[in-house]
Coordinates of C-alpha atoms in Angstrom, one line a residue:
Chain L
X1 CA -152.4 -15.8 7.0
X2 CA -154.7 -18.2 8.7
X3 CA -157.3 -17.6 11.4
X4 CA -155.0 -19.3 13.8
X5 CA -152.3 -16.7 13.2
X6 CA -154.8 -14.0 13.9
X7 CA -155.6 -15.0 17.4
X8 CA -152.1 -15.7 18.5
X9 CA -150.8 -12.8 20.6
X10 CA -147.7 -11.9 22.5
X11 CA -147.4 -9.3 25.2
X12 CA -144.1 -7.8 26.2
X13 CA -143.1 -5.1 28.7
X14 CA -140.0 -2.9 28.6
X15 CA -138.6 -0.6 31.3
X16 CA -138.1 3.2 31.1
X17 CA -134.6 4.5 31.0
X18 CA -132.5 7.4 32.1
X19 CA -130.1 8.6 29.4
X20 CA -127.1 10.9 28.9
X21 CA -126.4 10.7 32.6
X22 CA -124.6 14.0 32.5
X23 CA -121.6 14.0 30.1
X24 CA -122.8 10.7 28.4
X25 CA -124.9 12.4 25.7
X26 CA -126.0 9.7 23.2
X27 CA -123.8 7.1 24.8
X28 CA -124.7 6.3 28.5
X29 CA -128.0 5.1 29.7
X30 CA -129.7 2.9 32.3
X31 CA -132.9 0.9 32.5
X32 CA -134.9 1.7 35.6
X33 CA -137.2 -0.5 37.6
X34 CA -140.9 -0.2 38.1
X35 CA -142.0 1.9 35.1
X36 CA -142.4 0.8 31.5
X37 CA -144.5 0.3 28.4
X38 CA -146.5 -2.7 27.5
X39 CA -147.1 -3.9 23.9
X40 CA -149.3 -6.7 22.7
X41 CA -148.8 -7.8 19.1
X42 CA -150.8 -10.1 16.8
X43 CA -150.2 -10.7 13.1
X44 CA -152.5 -9.3 10.4
X45 CA -153.0 -10.3 6.8
X46 CA -151.4 -7.2 5.3
X47 CA -152.1 -3.8 6.7
X48 CA -150.7 -3.0 10.1
X49 CA -152.6 -1.2 12.8
X50 CA -151.8 0.6 16.1
X51 CA -154.2 0.8 18.9
X52 CA -153.4 2.9 21.9
X53 CA -155.1 1.1 24.8
X54 CA -153.8 3.4 27.4
X55 CA -151.9 6.6 26.7
X56 CA -152.3 10.1 25.5
X57 CA -154.2 10.9 22.3
X58 CA -151.2 12.6 20.8
X59 CA -149.3 9.4 20.3
X60 CA -149.0 8.5 16.6
X61 CA -151.2 5.6 15.6
X62 CA -149.9 5.5 12.0
X63 CA -147.9 2.2 11.9
X64 CA -144.9 3.9 10.2
X65 CA -144.8 6.6 12.9
X66 CA -145.4 4.7 16.1
X67 CA -142.1 3.5 17.6
X68 CA -143.6 0.1 18.8
X69 CA -145.0 -0.7 15.4
X70 CA -141.9 0.5 13.5
X71 CA -139.8 -1.7 15.7
X72 CA -142.1 -4.6 15.2
X73 CA -142.3 -4.1 11.4
X74 CA -138.5 -3.9 11.3
X75 CA -138.4 -7.3 13.1
X76 CA -140.6 -8.7 10.3
X77 CA -138.4 -7.2 7.7
X78 CA -135.2 -8.4 9.2
X79 CA -136.7 -11.9 9.6
X80 CA -138.0 -11.8 6.0
X81 CA -141.6 -12.4 7.2
X82 CA -144.5 -10.9 5.2
X83 CA -147.7 -9.4 6.4
X84 CA -148.5 -6.9 9.1
X85 CA -149.1 -6.6 12.8
X86 CA -151.7 -5.3 15.1
X87 CA -150.0 -3.4 17.9
X88 CA -151.7 -2.6 21.2
X89 CA -149.8 -0.1 23.2
X90 CA -150.2 0.6 26.9
X91 CA -148.1 3.5 28.0
X92 CA -146.8 3.4 31.5
X93 CA -144.2 6.0 30.8
X94 CA -145.5 9.6 30.4
X95 CA -145.3 10.9 26.9
X96 CA -142.4 13.3 26.3
X97 CA -141.0 12.8 29.8
X98 CA -137.4 12.2 29.1
X99 CA -137.6 8.7 30.5
X100 CA -137.2 6.9 27.2
X101 CA -140.9 6.1 26.5
X102 CA -140.5 5.9 22.8
X103 CA -137.5 3.6 23.3
X104 CA -139.4 1.4 25.7
X105 CA -142.3 1.0 23.3
X106 CA -139.9 0.1 20.6
X107 CA -138.1 -2.5 22.7
X108 CA -141.3 -4.1 23.8
X109 CA -142.7 -4.0 20.2
X110 CA -139.5 -5.6 18.8
X111 CA -139.4 -8.3 21.5
X112 CA -143.1 -9.1 21.2
X113 CA -143.0 -9.4 17.4
X114 CA -139.9 -11.5 17.5
X115 CA -141.6 -13.9 19.9
X116 CA -144.7 -13.9 17.8
X117 CA -142.8 -15.2 14.8
X118 CA -140.7 -17.8 16.7
X119 CA -137.7 -15.8 17.8
X120 CA -135.8 -15.6 14.4
X121 CA -133.7 -12.6 15.5
X122 CA -130.9 -12.6 18.0
X123 CA -130.1 -9.7 20.3
X124 CA -128.2 -7.6 17.7
X125 CA -131.2 -8.0 15.4
X126 CA -133.6 -6.9 18.1
X127 CA -131.3 -3.9 18.9
X128 CA -131.4 -2.9 15.2
X129 CA -135.2 -3.1 15.2
X130 CA -135.5 -1.2 18.5
X131 CA -133.2 1.5 17.2
X132 CA -135.3 1.8 14.1
X133 CA -138.3 2.5 16.3
X134 CA -136.5 5.0 18.5
X135 CA -135.2 6.9 15.4
X136 CA -138.7 7.5 14.1
X137 CA -139.6 9.3 17.3
X138 CA -136.6 11.4 18.1
X139 CA -135.3 12.1 14.6
X140 CA -131.9 10.8 15.3
X141 CA -130.4 7.4 16.0
X142 CA -129.0 7.2 19.5
X143 CA -129.1 4.1 21.6
X144 CA -128.7 5.3 25.1
X145 CA -132.5 4.8 25.8
X146 CA -133.2 2.0 23.3
X147 CA -130.5 -0.4 24.3
X148 CA -131.0 -0.2 28.1
X149 CA -134.8 -0.7 27.6
X150 CA -134.0 -3.8 25.5
X151 CA -131.3 -5.5 27.5
X152 CA -131.4 -3.8 30.9
X153 CA -128.7 -2.5 33.1
X154 CA -126.2 0.3 32.7
X155 CA -125.3 0.5 29.0
X156 CA -122.4 2.2 27.2
X157 CA -123.4 2.7 23.6
X158 CA -120.9 3.4 20.9
X159 CA -122.0 6.9 19.8
X160 CA -120.5 6.3 16.4
X161 CA -122.4 3.0 15.9
X162 CA -125.5 2.9 18.2
X163 CA -126.2 -0.8 17.7
X164 CA -122.8 -1.5 19.4
X165 CA -123.0 -1.5 23.1
X166 CA -121.6 -3.0 26.3
X167 CA -122.8 -3.4 29.9
X168 CA -121.1 -1.4 32.6
X169 CA -121.4 -3.6 35.8
X170 CA -122.0 -1.3 38.8
X171 CA -119.9 -2.0 41.8
X172 CA -122.6 -0.8 44.1
X173 CA -126.4 -0.7 44.0
X174 CA -127.6 2.7 42.6
X175 CA -130.9 4.3 43.5
X176 CA -132.6 7.0 41.5
X177 CA -134.9 9.8 42.8
X178 CA -136.9 10.9 39.8
X179 CA -139.2 13.8 39.2
X180 CA -141.0 14.5 35.9
X181 CA -142.5 18.0 36.0
X182 CA -145.7 18.5 34.0
X183 CA -144.3 20.4 31.1
X184 CA -143.4 19.2 27.7
X185 CA -139.9 19.1 26.0
X186 CA -139.9 17.9 22.4
X187 CA -136.8 15.7 22.0
X188 CA -136.3 16.7 18.3
X189 CA -136.5 20.4 19.2
X190 CA -134.2 20.0 22.2
X191 CA -131.7 18.3 19.8
X192 CA -131.9 21.2 17.3
X193 CA -131.1 23.7 20.0
X194 CA -127.7 22.1 20.6
X195 CA -124.7 24.0 19.3
X196 CA -123.2 22.7 16.0
X197 CA -119.7 23.3 17.4
X198 CA -118.3 23.3 20.9
X199 CA -115.0 24.6 22.4
X200 CA -112.3 22.1 22.3
X201 CA -111.7 22.5 26.0
X202 CA -115.4 21.6 26.6
X203 CA -115.0 18.5 24.4
X204 CA -111.9 17.4 26.3
X205 CA -113.5 18.1 29.6
X206 CA -116.7 16.1 28.7
X207 CA -114.7 13.2 27.4
X208 CA -112.7 13.1 30.6
X209 CA -115.8 13.4 32.8
X210 CA -117.5 10.5 30.9
X211 CA -114.5 8.2 31.4
X212 CA -114.5 9.1 35.1
X213 CA -118.2 8.5 35.2
X214 CA -118.0 5.0 33.9
X215 CA -115.1 4.3 36.2
X216 CA -117.2 5.5 39.2
X217 CA -120.0 3.2 38.2
X218 CA -117.7 0.2 37.9
X219 CA -116.1 1.1 41.3
X220 CA -119.4 1.7 43.0
X221 CA -118.3 5.2 44.0
X222 CA -121.6 6.9 44.3
X223 CA -120.2 10.2 45.5
X224 CA -117.9 10.4 42.4
X225 CA -120.8 9.3 40.2
X226 CA -122.9 12.1 41.6
X227 CA -120.2 14.7 40.9
X228 CA -119.6 13.4 37.4
X229 CA -123.2 13.5 36.3
X230 CA -123.2 17.2 37.1
X231 CA -120.2 17.9 34.9
X232 CA -121.7 18.1 31.4
X233 CA -120.7 21.5 30.1
X234 CA -122.1 20.9 26.6
X235 CA -125.6 19.6 26.4
X236 CA -127.3 20.0 29.8
X237 CA -126.7 23.7 30.2
X238 CA -128.7 24.3 26.9
X239 CA -131.5 21.9 27.9
X240 CA -131.8 22.9 31.5
X241 CA -132.7 26.4 30.3
X242 CA -135.9 24.9 28.8
X243 CA -137.0 23.7 32.2
X244 CA -137.9 26.6 34.5
X245 CA -138.1 24.5 37.7
X246 CA -134.8 22.7 37.1
X247 CA -132.6 24.7 39.3
X248 CA -134.8 24.5 42.4
X249 CA -135.4 20.8 42.0
X250 CA -131.7 20.1 41.6
X251 CA -130.9 22.3 44.7
X252 CA -133.6 20.4 46.7
X253 CA -132.0 17.1 45.7
X254 CA -128.5 18.1 46.7
X255 CA -129.8 19.7 50.0
X256 CA -131.5 16.4 50.8
X257 CA -128.2 14.7 50.5
X258 CA -128.1 13.4 46.9
X259 CA -124.5 13.2 45.6
X260 CA -125.6 14.4 42.2
X261 CA -128.6 15.4 40.1
X262 CA -129.0 15.8 36.3
X263 CA -131.5 15.9 33.5
X264 CA -132.5 12.6 31.9
X265 CA -132.4 12.8 28.1
X266 CA -133.8 16.1 27.0
X267 CA -135.9 16.3 30.1
X268 CA -138.1 17.3 31.7
X269 CA -137.3 14.3 33.9
X270 CA -134.7 15.1 36.5
X271 CA -133.0 12.4 38.4
X272 CA -130.7 12.2 41.4
X273 CA -128.5 9.3 42.3
X274 CA -128.0 7.7 45.7
X275 CA -126.3 4.7 47.2
X276 CA -129.1 3.7 49.5
X277 CA -132.9 3.4 49.3
X278 CA -133.8 5.5 52.3
X279 CA -131.8 8.5 51.2
X280 CA -133.3 8.1 47.7
X281 CA -136.8 8.2 49.1
X282 CA -136.0 11.3 51.1
X283 CA -134.5 12.9 48.0
X284 CA -137.5 12.0 45.9
X285 CA -139.8 13.7 48.4
X286 CA -137.7 16.8 48.5
X287 CA -137.6 17.1 44.7
X288 CA -141.4 16.4 44.5
X289 CA -142.0 19.2 47.0
X290 CA -139.7 21.7 45.3
X291 CA -141.3 21.0 41.9
X292 CA -144.8 21.6 43.3
X293 CA -143.7 24.7 45.2
X294 CA -142.4 26.0 41.8
X295 CA -145.9 25.6 40.4
X296 CA -145.6 22.4 38.5
X297 CA -147.4 19.2 39.1
X298 CA -145.2 16.2 38.7
X299 CA -144.8 12.5 38.7
X300 CA -142.3 11.5 41.4
X301 CA -140.8 8.0 41.9
X302 CA -137.8 6.2 43.5
X303 CA -136.3 3.6 41.3
X304 CA -133.2 1.4 40.9
X305 CA -131.6 -0.4 38.0
X306 CA -133.7 -2.8 36.0
X307 CA -131.2 -5.5 35.1
X308 CA -133.5 -7.4 32.7
X309 CA -134.8 -5.0 30.1
X310 CA -137.7 -6.1 27.8
X311 CA -139.4 -9.3 28.7
X312 CA -142.3 -11.4 27.5
X313 CA -145.3 -11.1 29.9
X314 CA -147.8 -13.3 28.2
X315 CA -147.9 -15.4 25.1
X316 CA -151.2 -16.9 23.9
X317 CA -150.7 -19.2 21.0
Chain M
X25 CA -76.8 25.8 54.8
X26 CA -73.9 23.7 56.0
X27 CA -71.1 21.9 54.2
X28 CA -72.8 18.6 55.2
X29 CA -76.0 19.8 53.4
X30 CA -74.0 20.5 50.3
X31 CA -72.6 17.0 49.9
X32 CA -75.9 15.2 50.5
X33 CA -77.4 14.1 47.2
X34 CA -80.4 12.1 46.1
X35 CA -80.8 10.5 42.7
X36 CA -84.2 9.6 41.3
X37 CA -85.4 8.1 38.0
X38 CA -88.8 8.4 36.4
X39 CA -90.2 6.5 33.4
X40 CA -91.3 7.9 30.1
X41 CA -95.0 7.8 29.3
X42 CA -97.4 7.5 26.4
X43 CA -100.2 10.1 26.5
X44 CA -103.5 10.9 24.9
X45 CA -103.8 7.2 23.8
X46 CA -106.1 8.2 21.0
X47 CA -109.3 10.0 22.2
X48 CA -107.8 10.6 25.7
X49 CA -106.3 14.0 25.0
X50 CA -105.0 15.5 28.2
X51 CA -106.6 12.8 30.2
X52 CA -105.3 9.3 29.6
X53 CA -101.6 8.3 29.9
X54 CA -99.4 5.3 30.8
X55 CA -95.9 5.0 32.3
X56 CA -93.7 2.7 30.2
X57 CA -90.9 0.5 31.3
X58 CA -87.3 0.6 30.4
X59 CA -86.8 4.3 29.4
X60 CA -86.7 7.3 31.6
X61 CA -84.9 10.4 32.9
X62 CA -82.5 10.5 35.9
X63 CA -82.2 13.5 38.2
X64 CA -79.6 14.0 41.0
X65 CA -80.3 16.9 43.4
X66 CA -78.3 18.6 46.1
X67 CA -79.1 21.7 48.0
X68 CA -77.3 25.0 47.4
X69 CA -77.1 28.0 49.6
X70 CA -79.3 30.3 47.5
X71 CA -78.9 30.3 43.7
X72 CA -80.1 27.2 41.9
X73 CA -78.2 25.6 39.0
X74 CA -79.0 23.0 36.3
X75 CA -76.4 20.8 34.8
X76 CA -77.1 18.6 31.9
X77 CA -74.9 15.6 32.4
X78 CA -76.3 13.7 29.4
X79 CA -78.7 15.2 26.9
X80 CA -79.0 17.6 24.0
X81 CA -77.6 21.1 24.3
X82 CA -81.0 22.7 23.5
X83 CA -82.4 21.7 26.9
X84 CA -82.9 24.8 29.0
X85 CA -80.4 25.1 31.9
X86 CA -82.0 28.2 33.5
X87 CA -83.5 26.9 36.8
X88 CA -86.9 28.5 36.1
X89 CA -87.1 27.0 32.7
X90 CA -86.0 23.4 33.2
X91 CA -88.8 21.1 34.2
X92 CA -86.7 19.1 36.7
X93 CA -85.5 22.2 38.5
X94 CA -88.9 23.9 38.4
X95 CA -90.5 20.8 39.9
X96 CA -87.7 20.6 42.5
X97 CA -88.1 24.3 43.4
X98 CA -91.8 23.8 43.7
X99 CA -91.2 21.1 46.2
X100 CA -89.1 23.5 48.3
X101 CA -91.8 26.2 48.0
X102 CA -94.6 23.8 49.0
X103 CA -92.6 22.5 51.9
X104 CA -91.6 26.0 53.0
X105 CA -87.9 25.3 52.6
X106 CA -85.5 28.1 51.7
X107 CA -82.4 28.0 49.5
X108 CA -81.8 26.5 46.1
X109 CA -80.9 23.2 44.4
X110 CA -78.2 21.9 42.1
X111 CA -79.9 19.6 39.6
X112 CA -78.0 17.2 37.4
X113 CA -80.1 15.9 34.6
X114 CA -79.4 12.7 32.6
X115 CA -81.9 12.4 29.8
X116 CA -82.8 8.9 28.8
X117 CA -85.8 10.1 26.9
X118 CA -85.1 11.8 23.5
X119 CA -85.9 15.5 23.6
X120 CA -89.2 16.4 21.9
X121 CA -90.1 12.8 21.3
X122 CA -93.7 12.7 22.5
X123 CA -92.7 10.2 25.2
X124 CA -93.2 12.6 28.1
X125 CA -89.5 13.5 28.6
X126 CA -90.3 16.9 30.2
X127 CA -92.8 15.2 32.6
X128 CA -90.3 12.4 33.5
X129 CA -87.6 15.0 34.4
X130 CA -90.1 16.9 36.5
X131 CA -91.3 13.8 38.3
X132 CA -87.7 12.7 39.0
X133 CA -86.8 16.2 40.1
X134 CA -89.8 16.5 42.4
X135 CA -89.2 13.1 44.0
X136 CA -85.5 13.6 44.4
X137 CA -85.9 17.0 46.0
X138 CA -88.6 15.8 48.3
X139 CA -86.3 13.0 49.5
X140 CA -83.5 15.4 49.9
X141 CA -85.4 17.5 52.4
X142 CA -86.9 14.5 54.3
X143 CA -90.1 13.7 52.5
X144 CA -92.3 16.6 53.7
X145 CA -94.7 16.3 50.7
X146 CA -97.3 13.6 50.2
X147 CA -98.3 12.3 46.8
X148 CA -100.7 15.2 46.0
X149 CA -98.0 17.6 46.8
X150 CA -95.5 15.8 44.5
X151 CA -98.2 15.7 41.8
X152 CA -98.6 19.5 42.1
X153 CA -94.8 20.0 41.9
X154 CA -94.5 17.7 38.9
X155 CA -97.3 19.4 37.1
X156 CA -95.6 22.8 37.7
X157 CA -92.5 21.4 35.9
X158 CA -94.5 20.0 33.1
X159 CA -96.3 23.3 32.6
X160 CA -93.1 25.2 32.1
X161 CA -92.2 22.9 29.2
X162 CA -95.5 22.5 27.3
X163 CA -97.1 25.9 28.0
X164 CA -100.3 24.2 29.4
X165 CA -101.1 22.2 32.5
X166 CA -102.0 18.7 31.5
X167 CA -101.3 15.6 33.6
X168 CA -101.4 12.7 31.2
X169 CA -97.6 12.4 31.1
X170 CA -96.7 14.0 34.4
X171 CA -98.9 11.8 36.7
X172 CA -98.1 8.4 35.1
X173 CA -94.3 9.3 35.3
X174 CA -94.8 10.1 39.0
X175 CA -97.0 7.2 40.1
X176 CA -96.8 4.6 37.4
X177 CA -99.4 2.6 35.7
X178 CA -102.4 3.6 33.5
X179 CA -103.7 6.9 34.7
X180 CA -106.9 8.7 34.1
X181 CA -106.4 12.4 34.8
X182 CA -109.3 14.8 35.4
X183 CA -108.9 17.1 32.4
X184 CA -110.6 19.9 34.4
X185 CA -108.3 19.5 37.4
X186 CA -105.0 17.8 36.3
X187 CA -103.8 17.1 39.8
X188 CA -106.8 14.8 40.3
X189 CA -106.3 11.3 38.9
X190 CA -107.0 7.7 39.3
X191 CA -105.4 4.4 38.2
X192 CA -107.2 2.3 35.6
X193 CA -106.1 -1.3 36.5
X194 CA -105.6 -3.2 33.2
X195 CA -107.3 -6.6 33.0
X196 CA -104.5 -7.9 30.8
X197 CA -100.8 -7.2 30.3
X198 CA -100.3 -4.6 27.6
X199 CA -97.2 -4.4 25.4
X200 CA -96.2 -1.3 23.4
X201 CA -94.3 -1.3 20.1
X202 CA -92.8 2.2 19.9
X203 CA -91.0 4.1 17.2
X204 CA -89.7 7.7 17.5
X205 CA -88.8 9.0 14.1
X206 CA -85.9 11.5 14.0
X207 CA -87.9 14.7 13.4
X208 CA -89.0 17.3 15.9
X209 CA -92.5 18.3 16.9
X210 CA -92.7 21.2 19.3
X211 CA -95.5 20.4 21.8
X212 CA -96.5 24.0 22.3
X213 CA -96.8 24.5 18.5
X214 CA -98.7 21.2 18.1
X215 CA -101.1 22.5 20.7
X216 CA -101.6 25.8 19.0
X217 CA -102.5 24.0 15.8
X218 CA -105.5 22.4 17.4
X219 CA -108.9 23.9 16.5
X220 CA -110.6 26.2 19.0
X221 CA -113.9 24.6 18.3
X222 CA -115.0 21.1 17.2
X223 CA -118.2 19.7 15.8
X224 CA -120.5 18.5 18.5
X225 CA -120.7 15.1 16.8
X226 CA -117.0 14.8 17.1
X227 CA -117.0 15.8 20.7
X228 CA -119.7 13.1 21.4
X229 CA -117.9 10.5 19.5
X230 CA -114.6 11.2 21.3
X231 CA -116.2 11.1 24.7
X232 CA -117.8 7.8 23.8
X233 CA -114.6 6.4 22.5
X234 CA -112.7 7.4 25.6
X235 CA -115.2 5.6 27.8
X236 CA -115.0 2.5 25.7
X237 CA -111.2 2.8 25.8
X238 CA -111.0 2.8 29.6
X239 CA -113.5 -0.1 29.7
X240 CA -111.4 -2.0 27.3
X241 CA -108.3 -1.5 29.5
X242 CA -110.2 -2.6 32.6
X243 CA -111.5 -5.7 30.8
X244 CA -108.1 -6.5 29.2
X245 CA -109.7 -6.5 25.8
X246 CA -106.7 -5.6 23.7
X247 CA -108.4 -5.8 20.3
X248 CA -111.0 -3.3 21.5
X249 CA -108.3 -1.2 23.0
X250 CA -106.5 -1.2 19.7
X251 CA -109.6 -0.1 17.8
X252 CA -110.4 2.7 20.3
X253 CA -107.0 4.3 20.3
X254 CA -107.5 4.8 16.5
X255 CA -110.8 6.6 17.0
X256 CA -109.7 10.1 17.9
X257 CA -111.4 12.4 15.4
X258 CA -110.3 15.7 17.0
X259 CA -106.6 15.9 17.9
X260 CA -104.7 13.1 16.1
X261 CA -105.8 14.0 12.6
X262 CA -104.3 17.5 13.1
X263 CA -101.1 16.2 14.6
X264 CA -100.5 13.2 12.3
X265 CA -100.3 15.7 9.4
X266 CA -97.1 17.1 11.0
X267 CA -95.5 13.7 10.7
X268 CA -94.8 12.7 7.2
X269 CA -94.0 9.0 7.9
X270 CA -97.0 8.5 10.2
X271 CA -99.2 6.7 7.8
X272 CA -96.6 4.2 6.6
X273 CA -95.5 3.3 10.1
X274 CA -99.1 2.9 11.3
X275 CA -99.9 0.7 8.3
X276 CA -96.8 -1.4 9.0
X277 CA -97.9 -1.9 12.6
X278 CA -101.4 -3.0 11.7
X279 CA -100.1 -5.3 8.9
X280 CA -97.7 -6.9 11.4
X281 CA -100.8 -7.7 13.6
X282 CA -101.1 -4.9 16.0
X283 CA -104.7 -4.3 17.0
X284 CA -104.2 -0.5 17.1
X285 CA -101.6 2.2 16.6
X286 CA -101.6 5.9 17.5
X287 CA -99.5 9.0 18.1
X288 CA -98.2 9.5 21.7
X289 CA -98.7 13.1 22.8
X290 CA -98.0 15.4 20.0
X291 CA -95.6 12.9 18.5
X292 CA -93.5 12.1 16.7
X293 CA -93.5 8.9 18.9
X294 CA -95.9 6.4 17.4
X295 CA -97.0 3.4 19.5
X296 CA -98.9 0.2 18.8
X297 CA -100.5 -2.0 21.4
X298 CA -100.3 -5.7 21.7
X299 CA -101.4 -8.4 24.2
X300 CA -98.2 -10.4 23.9
X301 CA -94.5 -9.8 23.9
X302 CA -93.7 -11.7 20.8
X303 CA -96.2 -9.9 18.7
X304 CA -95.1 -6.6 20.1
X305 CA -91.4 -7.3 19.1
X306 CA -92.6 -8.2 15.6
X307 CA -94.6 -5.0 15.4
X308 CA -91.7 -2.9 16.6
X309 CA -89.4 -4.4 13.9
X310 CA -92.0 -3.7 11.2
X311 CA -92.5 -0.1 12.4
X312 CA -88.8 0.4 12.6
X313 CA -88.3 -0.9 9.1
X314 CA -91.1 1.2 7.7
X315 CA -89.8 4.4 9.3
X316 CA -86.3 3.8 7.9
X317 CA -87.7 3.0 4.4
X318 CA -89.5 6.3 4.6
X319 CA -86.2 8.0 5.0
X320 CA -86.2 8.7 8.8
X321 CA -83.8 7.4 11.3
X322 CA -85.5 6.3 14.5
X323 CA -85.4 5.0 18.0
X324 CA -87.4 1.8 18.2
X325 CA -88.3 -0.1 21.4
X326 CA -90.7 -2.6 22.8
X327 CA -92.0 -1.8 26.2
X328 CA -94.8 -2.6 28.7
X329 CA -96.4 -0.7 31.6
X330 CA -94.2 0.6 34.4
X331 CA -96.3 0.1 37.5
X332 CA -94.0 2.1 39.8
X333 CA -93.4 5.5 38.4
X334 CA -90.6 7.8 39.9
X335 CA -88.3 6.1 42.3
X336 CA -85.2 6.9 44.4
X337 CA -82.2 5.2 42.9
X338 CA -79.5 6.5 45.3
X339 CA -79.4 8.6 48.4
X340 CA -76.0 9.8 49.8
X341 CA -76.5 11.5 53.0

């Protein structure tokens, strides 16, 4: 390691994501525009270090526990590069929001590190590194946040092999009205609450709904999309019970004209879909109001699909 | 009822179908070319009657038990027409084959009866009547045979509402190598053998596989389609155990180059997919040989998608 290596830095940004999208537990996610995490990486002689430059104090700073550094270190490992990394993490995504913050940090960390060492990994390698980061945060390997954050767009992940994925090209622009109530849902706890077994009829129904959901995205049928994201009979009913203001926010979204509304990931983020920007803004306002009237502060935003995913913002070499 | 009414007849034919298609239990089916059931209907003054003009003696001839007559009588009921029907049924689809014979008879019976009374029902009405016929045969209402037989093509049925369906337009021609071993699987018994509950992980995996499967059909990616029809971890493992020659036939199909092979419905029909006719013919021959070497006579055929579904063949008025 030379002094020159030490001053070279790469900064990458990766978008937040909505995951599950109703019946798409662990398999369907979308990168969203306008909100994301920023990671700046430089190489170190041996020990790695994580510095939270902007974010809550409860974020892990141990390099083997922070998703950005785990993903970066995985890039080094896959590329066969020795040494460590210094990772500066700037959180734009609220901690524990259900907007895929851990995944976005991992995607940005992986991409920045790969750039830092001359891009030895291709996209599958970056996906593997990003998933490694995501896994350390959530306690399970699921790609429906990690892959959208990395590659952008609407992504169908193979639940049996999370590094395998494909893009579902939407036939119509999709807008999202999003509210994140100020309450915390721990992803790993939310996962443990899920039933070990489900009725066969529910499994059949969810499978059918997911296929209809991807078809509706392809066809750009936003009304059908809205109905289908509300058809999860397995995961969301369990998770929604953890979020006291969920029902009123969902009702407000539907009353304001949204075709559908669901939890993102394990929540507390709640999103509604819309086929036009104006309606989405109106729905966001209604959800925001309902959340505050229910006694919870919140972050509210209107977003759309981020088609790019993680990108290099700055490279000082 | 006049003498003139008595001599007026309509003959309709409806194609066989493959159902489930791996993870698509009760939700994904396809009408296949070249094999189907024929139903000729005429009105009667009051009592209905079913005549099997070609088919096994075990087919029910009681009008409230035969799928063709039940579907036809449902058409009369939905249209508010009194009286009965005389139904002549010519089975082209082997009884209990897993090729949707009961559904094809129902689709042909519904269409013929609708034509006989001047087409009062639209497609949703015909779908309802066809499903009524299918239900009397299988003991449950599932549309993945009935709807393809009625409307043709690859059909995604809403498992929660079997009369709701949509066409999945294949991006590439699909050929099917099909073998029906001479052994009987009773659909209602095969359904009762299914587990009441399934592991959540299996439910998630099947949902993901089904979404990947419909995407592969849309994209015309036959290799992916083949892999996905082999990914059902819930239904097919139970059903395949009822078919002693299943494993050798599947192996023969894959060795002959088929990208994938699965049970149709509750079997015993076994189908392999292919992207070209020549390969499909080769695969059919290999499956046929393997079945006979395993000690079972069989019907073997190579088919493709029937895009039309039930159609009027003759109308004598």
